[in-house]
């Protein structure tokens, strides 16, 4: 059986309702192959640990191979990478997690087994303090080698982290709560596109998956499982970042948090993790490396944050001229420069790389 046919069966197994990754793995171990599951008699399926009468019937009567065939065509068309949990290149850290996805899909130049994998997560409502913590942490990584930073490409701390990685040339991976046929939020499309050069996008969802809140909570286990350490930068008393921290803790992975003032709403979650001994307090990369017993390897030259004698395009000059008057929201820039949101977002990201512009919470920007 060729590789494409095997992939079709692998995808089909992940699509059977009510199976789940744990039972799917039990099925493979018991039957001996993925394709054999679809050829096995219903009575034999019932004997597999965790598979009862109802589930065995679902497998025997499932009609998912045609949908899986469509997905194989989608994967070929867009040259996506797949990782089945028995493959050699499946992320070894994630494989140690009992509920690790059966199959992963990626786009870009992804290395899921870098020497030091770190998750950075936090609130969607990042403050200036949170942004500064992210920037300082990632900036320090620019002097090292071996780091890869994982986050969820969501609003707030997530996208701030990815942007900082792009700025300081650190490989970064965005874990999505949907398939690779779309991007949510769409405002982060230009950031995601740049991430493909050194890093990329990862998901366990097939194309045409509906945007659903539960899917984003489910993807948090991938963020936690991929990494040696999870860092919470900012979080309120409840939020997805705390869920990711709890999952990382359940995997016996190290959890860290940046502290904040007791009166700060978006530091309460971090302070709570530290107070309950669920996370170790850190203030910088040196703290992380000390607690992880990582020996820093300095073999990369320091990046110049602001380019000298920068040549700006006409549209870049329009935006920087407007920002000379003070801080502006992105929608204000769109209106005053008479440019579409997607264009302005892409230009602002390029200006950040050049050290000309800094993004602030609430989609506000200022000149550096």
PDB file of N, CA and C in Angstrom, residues 118-122 137 141 157 229-234 241 254-258 282 285 288:
ATOM      1  N   UNK A 118       9.578  26.261  23.768  1.00  0.00           N
ATOM      2  CA  UNK A 118       8.964  27.051  24.844  1.00  0.00           C
ATOM      3  C   UNK A 118       7.622  27.603  24.371  1.00  0.00           C
ATOM      4  N   UNK A 119       6.587  27.413  25.181  1.00  0.00           N
ATOM      5  CA  UNK A 119       5.278  28.007  24.897  1.00  0.00           C
ATOM      6  C   UNK A 119       5.157  29.321  25.654  1.00  0.00           C
ATOM      7  N   UNK A 120       4.676  30.344  24.960  1.00  0.00           N
ATOM      8  CA  UNK A 120       4.416  31.642  25.596  1.00  0.00           C
ATOM      9  C   UNK A 120       2.951  31.978  25.344  1.00  0.00           C
ATOM     10  N   UNK A 121       2.176  32.094  26.422  1.00  0.00           N
ATOM     11  CA  UNK A 121       0.737  32.323  26.299  1.00  0.00           C
ATOM     12  C   UNK A 121       0.303  33.425  27.254  1.00  0.00           C
ATOM     13  N   UNK A 122      -0.913  33.908  27.038  1.00  0.00           N
ATOM     14  CA  UNK A 122      -1.417  34.958  27.917  1.00  0.00           C
ATOM     15  C   UNK A 122      -2.741  35.521  27.450  1.00  0.00           C
ATOM     16  N   UNK A 137      11.871  39.024  26.684  1.00  0.00           N
ATOM     17  CA  UNK A 137      12.142  37.587  26.723  1.00  0.00           C
ATOM     18  C   UNK A 137      12.644  37.086  25.369  1.00  0.00           C
ATOM     19  N   UNK A 141      16.464  35.739  23.653  1.00  0.00           N
ATOM     20  CA  UNK A 141      16.647  34.478  22.917  1.00  0.00           C
ATOM     21  C   UNK A 141      17.443  34.685  21.635  1.00  0.00           C
ATOM     22  N   UNK A 157      -1.303  38.541  23.890  1.00  0.00           N
ATOM     23  CA  UNK A 157       0.036  38.022  24.143  1.00  0.00           C
ATOM     24  C   UNK A 157       0.495  37.075  23.045  1.00  0.00           C
ATOM     25  N   UNK A 229       8.613  23.840  28.386  1.00  0.00           N
ATOM     26  CA  UNK A 229       8.152  24.796  29.397  1.00  0.00           C
ATOM     27  C   UNK A 229       7.048  25.670  28.816  1.00  0.00           C
ATOM     28  N   UNK A 230       6.096  26.031  29.682  1.00  0.00           N
ATOM     29  CA  UNK A 230       5.023  26.961  29.317  1.00  0.00           C
ATOM     30  C   UNK A 230       5.145  28.203  30.177  1.00  0.00           C
ATOM     31  N   UNK A 231       5.175  29.368  29.528  1.00  0.00           N
ATOM     32  CA  UNK A 231       5.306  30.643  30.236  1.00  0.00           C
ATOM     33  C   UNK A 231       4.017  31.434  30.077  1.00  0.00           C
ATOM     34  N   UNK A 232       3.423  31.817  31.195  1.00  0.00           N
ATOM     35  CA  UNK A 232       2.239  32.675  31.179  1.00  0.00           C
ATOM     36  C   UNK A 232       2.714  34.099  31.441  1.00  0.00           C
ATOM     37  N   UNK A 233       2.489  34.982  30.487  1.00  0.00           N
ATOM     38  CA  UNK A 233       2.972  36.357  30.617  1.00  0.00           C
ATOM     39  C   UNK A 233       1.968  37.211  31.371  1.00  0.00           C
ATOM     40  N   UNK A 234       0.727  37.193  30.939  1.00  0.00           N
ATOM     41  CA  UNK A 234      -0.346  37.919  31.619  1.00  0.00           C
ATOM     42  C   UNK A 234      -1.626  37.100  31.526  1.00  0.00           C
ATOM     43  N   UNK A 241      -5.098  30.867  28.864  1.00  0.00           N
ATOM     44  CA  UNK A 241      -3.692  30.700  29.238  1.00  0.00           C
ATOM     45  C   UNK A 241      -3.552  29.836  30.496  1.00  0.00           C
ATOM     46  N   UNK A 254       7.282  21.954  33.007  1.00  0.00           N
ATOM     47  CA  UNK A 254       7.499  23.129  33.853  1.00  0.00           C
ATOM     48  C   UNK A 254       6.619  24.288  33.407  1.00  0.00           C
ATOM     49  N   UNK A 255       6.056  24.988  34.390  1.00  0.00           N
ATOM     50  CA  UNK A 255       5.218  26.154  34.138  1.00  0.00           C
ATOM     51  C   UNK A 255       5.841  27.358  34.831  1.00  0.00           C
ATOM     52  N   UNK A 256       5.889  28.488  34.111  1.00  0.00           N
ATOM     53  CA  UNK A 256       6.457  29.712  34.658  1.00  0.00           C
ATOM     54  C   UNK A 256       5.480  30.862  34.443  1.00  0.00           C
ATOM     55  N   UNK A 257       5.628  31.902  35.252  1.00  0.00           N
ATOM     56  CA  UNK A 257       4.743  33.063  35.124  1.00  0.00           C
ATOM     57  C   UNK A 257       5.488  34.332  35.487  1.00  0.00           C
ATOM     58  N   UNK A 258       5.184  35.388  34.732  1.00  0.00           N
ATOM     59  CA  UNK A 258       5.696  36.708  35.077  1.00  0.00           C
ATOM     60  C   UNK A 258       4.776  37.305  36.141  1.00  0.00           C
ATOM     61  N   UNK A 282       9.314  34.005  37.200  1.00  0.00           N
ATOM     62  CA  UNK A 282      10.491  34.412  36.428  1.00  0.00           C
ATOM     63  C   UNK A 282      10.341  35.878  36.022  1.00  0.00           C
ATOM     64  N   UNK A 285      14.788  35.740  30.710  1.00  0.00           N
ATOM     65  CA  UNK A 285      15.232  34.471  30.128  1.00  0.00           C
ATOM     66  C   UNK A 285      16.257  33.783  31.014  1.00  0.00           C
ATOM     67  N   UNK A 288      14.529  31.600  33.436  1.00  0.00           N
ATOM     68  CA  UNK A 288      14.017  30.393  32.791  1.00  0.00           C
ATOM     69  C   UNK A 288      15.141  29.374  32.611  1.00  0.00           C
TER      70      UNK A 288
END
